[in-house]
Amino acid sequence: ISFDPGNPFKDFPKTTERILEHLDKCKILDPACGSGAFPMDVLQKMVHILQKLDPDNSVWKEVQTRKIKEETQEVFAITDKKEREEKLLEINNTFDEKINDPDYARKLYLIAHCIYGVDIQPIATQISKLRFFISLVVEQKVSDADNFGIRPLPNLETKFVTANTLIGIDK
């Protein structure tokens, strides 16, 4: 994770792919996230790793596409073709550099699948969500389309929650 330019594994593409697959499966939890400083730092470090190992996002896009196909394999057999095409179109739009900066796709999938926070104060979790929303919005390009081309932000209600991590939940 040094700041030296270039992928140290460029001669080993399988290693790069495996690192990105494991990065995608990584789960980070901050049990007292406060305003989200630690989760934001983790996001920045993970984005840095993705930038270094996959500067053109081609491997990261493949990992996300493969994951969506695996997750919805059963749905593919049941659902109609239109729903499947919409999911794949969503991935393509996310990675389209005419619509978004490359870091948008990196951040979106990391936020959606890897980073979680809990805090006892409701305002703290709201600030954490706001920080993550802002970090995504700044990576989108403005256009003349509806809503200035800004894509809907992900639901972070289950990513940053208000709770006491020292006391268990009654089941």
mmCIF file of C-alpha atoms in Angstrom:
data_model
loop_
_atom_site.group_PDB
_atom_site.id
_atom_site.type_symbol
_atom_site.label_atom_id
_atom_site.label_comp_id
_atom_site.label_asym_id
_atom_site.label_seq_id
_atom_site.Cartn_x
_atom_site.Cartn_y
_atom_site.Cartn_z
ATOM 1 C CA ILE A 1 0.000 0.000 0.000
ATOM 2 C CA SER A 2 2.947 2.309 -0.510
ATOM 3 C CA PHE A 3 2.540 5.441 -2.580
ATOM 4 C CA ASP A 4 5.105 4.277 -5.115
ATOM 5 C CA PRO A 5 3.578 4.402 -8.606
ATOM 6 C CA GLY A 6 2.636 1.199 -10.383
ATOM 7 C CA ASN A 7 1.223 -2.187 -9.533
ATOM 8 C CA PRO A 8 3.846 -4.350 -7.810
ATOM 9 C CA PHE A 9 1.973 -7.423 -9.107
ATOM 10 C CA LYS A 10 1.670 -6.323 -12.752
ATOM 11 C CA ASP A 11 3.574 -9.433 -13.854
ATOM 12 C CA PHE A 12 1.138 -11.586 -11.855
ATOM 13 C CA PRO A 13 -2.401 -10.726 -13.035
ATOM 14 C CA LYS A 14 -3.965 -13.641 -11.123
ATOM 15 C CA THR A 15 -2.480 -12.297 -7.883
ATOM 16 C CA THR A 16 -3.933 -8.854 -8.591
ATOM 17 C CA GLU A 17 -7.341 -10.410 -9.284
ATOM 18 C CA ARG A 18 -7.234 -12.493 -6.092
ATOM 19 C CA ILE A 19 -6.289 -9.452 -4.003
ATOM 20 C CA LEU A 20 -9.232 -7.504 -5.455
ATOM 21 C CA GLU A 21 -11.601 -10.432 -4.863
ATOM 22 C CA HIS A 22 -10.496 -10.629 -1.225
ATOM 23 C CA LEU A 23 -10.720 -6.862 -0.850
ATOM 24 C CA ASP A 24 -14.320 -7.070 -2.065
ATOM 25 C CA LYS A 25 -15.090 -9.741 0.564
ATOM 26 C CA CYS A 26 -13.431 -7.780 3.370
ATOM 27 C CA LYS A 27 -15.744 -6.591 6.190
ATOM 28 C CA ILE A 28 -14.725 -3.605 8.305
ATOM 29 C CA LEU A 29 -16.740 -2.689 11.416
ATOM 30 C CA ASP A 30 -16.154 0.314 13.626
ATOM 31 C CA PRO A 31 -18.138 -0.393 16.840
ATOM 32 C CA ALA A 32 -17.913 3.249 17.953
ATOM 33 C CA CYS A 33 -17.755 5.092 14.633
ATOM 34 C CA GLY A 34 -18.584 8.573 15.885
ATOM 35 C CA SER A 35 -18.567 10.895 12.893
ATOM 36 C CA GLY A 36 -16.990 8.228 10.675
ATOM 37 C CA ALA A 37 -13.315 9.208 10.655
ATOM 38 C CA PHE A 38 -12.001 5.629 10.861
ATOM 39 C CA PRO A 39 -14.437 4.178 8.281
ATOM 40 C CA MET A 40 -13.613 7.056 5.895
ATOM 41 C CA ASP A 41 -9.879 6.410 6.336
ATOM 42 C CA VAL A 42 -10.455 2.722 5.632
ATOM 43 C CA LEU A 43 -12.407 3.647 2.488
ATOM 44 C CA GLN A 44 -9.599 5.929 1.312
ATOM 45 C CA LYS A 45 -6.979 3.217 1.919
ATOM 46 C CA MET A 46 -9.060 0.603 0.077
ATOM 47 C CA VAL A 47 -9.608 3.000 -2.845
ATOM 48 C CA HIS A 48 -5.847 3.646 -2.922
ATOM 49 C CA ILE A 49 -5.209 -0.111 -3.173
ATOM 50 C CA LEU A 50 -7.715 -0.377 -6.034
ATOM 51 C CA GLN A 51 -6.155 2.615 -7.832
ATOM 52 C CA LYS A 52 -2.711 1.096 -7.511
ATOM 53 C CA LEU A 53 -3.577 -2.476 -8.519
ATOM 54 C CA ASP A 54 -6.247 -1.710 -11.122
ATOM 55 C CA PRO A 55 -5.893 1.856 -12.450
ATOM 56 C CA ASP A 56 -8.361 1.351 -15.313
ATOM 57 C CA ASN A 57 -10.949 -0.479 -13.144
ATOM 58 C CA SER A 58 -11.107 -3.411 -15.585
ATOM 59 C CA VAL A 59 -10.409 -6.125 -12.989
ATOM 60 C CA TRP A 60 -12.649 -4.456 -10.368
ATOM 61 C CA LYS A 61 -15.481 -4.296 -12.918
ATOM 62 C CA GLU A 62 -14.994 -7.976 -13.723
ATOM 63 C CA VAL A 63 -15.041 -8.892 -10.010
ATOM 64 C CA GLN A 64 -18.293 -6.946 -9.502
ATOM 65 C CA THR A 65 -19.892 -8.372 -12.652
ATOM 66 C CA ARG A 66 -18.950 -11.912 -11.680
ATOM 67 C CA LYS A 67 -20.282 -11.354 -8.153
ATOM 68 C CA ILE A 68 -23.625 -10.063 -9.451
ATOM 69 C CA LYS A 69 -23.915 -13.044 -11.787
ATOM 70 C CA GLU A 70 -23.167 -15.479 -8.941
ATOM 71 C CA GLU A 71 -25.572 -13.766 -6.528
ATOM 72 C CA THR A 72 -28.383 -13.747 -9.024
ATOM 73 C CA GLN A 73 -27.762 -17.093 -10.703
ATOM 74 C CA GLU A 74 -31.001 -18.479 -9.276
ATOM 75 C CA VAL A 75 -32.829 -15.298 -10.215
ATOM 76 C CA PHE A 76 -31.527 -15.580 -13.780
ATOM 77 C CA ALA A 77 -33.267 -18.933 -14.116
ATOM 78 C CA ILE A 78 -36.544 -17.597 -12.745
ATOM 79 C CA THR A 79 -36.758 -13.948 -13.703
ATOM 80 C CA ASP A 80 -37.163 -12.397 -17.045
ATOM 81 C CA LYS A 81 -34.354 -11.227 -19.235
ATOM 82 C CA LYS A 82 -35.182 -7.552 -18.661
ATOM 83 C CA GLU A 83 -34.291 -7.603 -14.955
ATOM 84 C CA ARG A 84 -30.955 -9.305 -15.637
ATOM 85 C CA GLU A 85 -30.129 -6.739 -18.329
ATOM 86 C CA GLU A 86 -31.004 -3.880 -15.955
ATOM 87 C CA LYS A 87 -28.554 -5.192 -13.316
ATOM 88 C CA LEU A 88 -25.749 -5.524 -15.851
ATOM 89 C CA LEU A 89 -26.569 -2.099 -17.331
ATOM 90 C CA GLU A 90 -26.334 -0.622 -13.826
ATOM 91 C CA ILE A 91 -22.811 -2.050 -13.451
ATOM 92 C CA ASN A 92 -21.820 -0.719 -16.877
ATOM 93 C CA ASN A 93 -23.161 2.755 -16.021
ATOM 94 C CA THR A 94 -21.330 2.700 -12.699
ATOM 95 C CA PHE A 95 -18.017 2.023 -14.457
ATOM 96 C CA ASP A 96 -18.688 4.369 -17.418
ATOM 97 C CA GLU A 97 -16.096 7.126 -17.146
ATOM 98 C CA LYS A 98 -18.279 9.475 -19.219
ATOM 99 C CA ILE A 99 -20.802 9.394 -16.358
ATOM 100 C CA ASN A 100 -18.603 8.945 -13.267
ATOM 101 C CA ASP A 101 -15.002 9.314 -12.210
ATOM 102 C CA PRO A 102 -13.240 5.934 -11.801
ATOM 103 C CA ASP A 103 -13.215 6.277 -8.009
ATOM 104 C CA TYR A 104 -17.031 6.335 -7.974
ATOM 105 C CA ALA A 105 -17.212 2.632 -8.896
ATOM 106 C CA ARG A 106 -14.488 1.791 -6.420
ATOM 107 C CA LYS A 107 -16.155 3.660 -3.564
ATOM 108 C CA LEU A 108 -19.706 2.566 -4.365
ATOM 109 C CA TYR A 109 -18.989 -1.149 -4.126
ATOM 110 C CA LEU A 110 -16.688 -0.796 -1.119
ATOM 111 C CA ILE A 111 -19.305 1.218 0.768
ATOM 112 C CA ALA A 112 -22.100 -1.131 -0.248
ATOM 113 C CA HIS A 113 -20.324 -4.359 0.714
ATOM 114 C CA CYS A 114 -17.392 -3.766 3.043
ATOM 115 C CA ILE A 115 -17.732 -0.928 5.555
ATOM 116 C CA TYR A 116 -20.020 -0.768 8.605
ATOM 117 C CA GLY A 117 -20.298 1.482 11.639
ATOM 118 C CA VAL A 118 -22.231 1.601 14.906
ATOM 119 C CA ASP A 119 -22.514 4.406 17.416
ATOM 120 C CA ILE A 120 -24.693 5.058 20.438
ATOM 121 C CA GLN A 121 -25.419 8.637 19.334
ATOM 122 C CA PRO A 122 -27.906 9.018 16.454
ATOM 123 C CA ILE A 123 -26.314 12.255 15.240
ATOM 124 C CA ALA A 124 -22.938 10.522 14.927
ATOM 125 C CA THR A 125 -24.306 7.830 12.612
ATOM 126 C CA GLN A 126 -26.095 10.510 10.557
ATOM 127 C CA ILE A 127 -22.812 12.396 10.154
ATOM 128 C CA SER A 128 -21.080 9.160 9.082
ATOM 129 C CA LYS A 129 -23.744 8.538 6.416
ATOM 130 C CA LEU A 130 -23.441 12.136 5.219
ATOM 131 C CA ARG A 131 -19.662 11.818 4.869
ATOM 132 C CA PHE A 132 -20.044 8.686 2.753
ATOM 133 C CA PHE A 133 -22.767 10.286 0.607
ATOM 134 C CA ILE A 134 -20.549 13.305 -0.031
ATOM 135 C CA SER A 135 -17.577 11.094 -0.905
ATOM 136 C CA LEU A 136 -19.734 9.436 -3.592
ATOM 137 C CA VAL A 137 -21.361 12.590 -4.942
ATOM 138 C CA VAL A 138 -18.017 14.307 -5.583
ATOM 139 C CA GLU A 139 -17.008 11.414 -7.866
ATOM 140 C CA GLN A 140 -20.009 11.880 -10.179
ATOM 141 C CA LYS A 141 -19.954 14.084 -13.239
ATOM 142 C CA VAL A 142 -22.693 16.657 -13.758
ATOM 143 C CA SER A 143 -24.614 16.544 -17.038
ATOM 144 C CA ASP A 144 -27.771 17.973 -18.619
ATOM 145 C CA ALA A 145 -29.747 14.810 -17.838
ATOM 146 C CA ASP A 146 -32.454 14.600 -15.189
ATOM 147 C CA ASN A 147 -31.135 15.323 -11.702
ATOM 148 C CA PHE A 148 -27.959 16.676 -13.398
ATOM 149 C CA GLY A 149 -26.959 13.077 -14.104
ATOM 150 C CA ILE A 150 -26.360 12.388 -10.412
ATOM 151 C CA ARG A 151 -27.202 8.764 -9.677
ATOM 152 C CA PRO A 152 -29.283 7.802 -6.631
ATOM 153 C CA LEU A 153 -27.143 7.212 -3.579
ATOM 154 C CA PRO A 154 -27.099 3.805 -1.881
ATOM 155 C CA ASN A 155 -29.154 3.082 1.217
ATOM 156 C CA LEU A 156 -26.793 3.327 4.181
ATOM 157 C CA GLU A 157 -29.425 2.684 6.878
ATOM 158 C CA THR A 158 -28.065 -0.823 7.489
ATOM 159 C CA LYS A 159 -24.413 0.217 7.100
ATOM 160 C CA PHE A 160 -24.317 2.843 9.857
ATOM 161 C CA VAL A 161 -26.690 2.153 12.722
ATOM 162 C CA THR A 162 -27.419 3.638 16.107
ATOM 163 C CA ALA A 163 -26.956 1.056 18.859
ATOM 164 C CA ASN A 164 -24.988 0.300 21.985
ATOM 165 C CA THR A 165 -22.256 -2.169 21.055
ATOM 166 C CA LEU A 166 -21.519 -2.913 24.717
ATOM 167 C CA ILE A 167 -24.955 -4.315 25.465
ATOM 168 C CA GLY A 168 -26.365 -7.286 23.582
ATOM 169 C CA ILE A 169 -29.740 -7.196 21.859
ATOM 170 C CA ASP A 170 -32.582 -9.131 23.484
ATOM 171 C CA LYS A 171 -33.648 -11.863 21.101
#
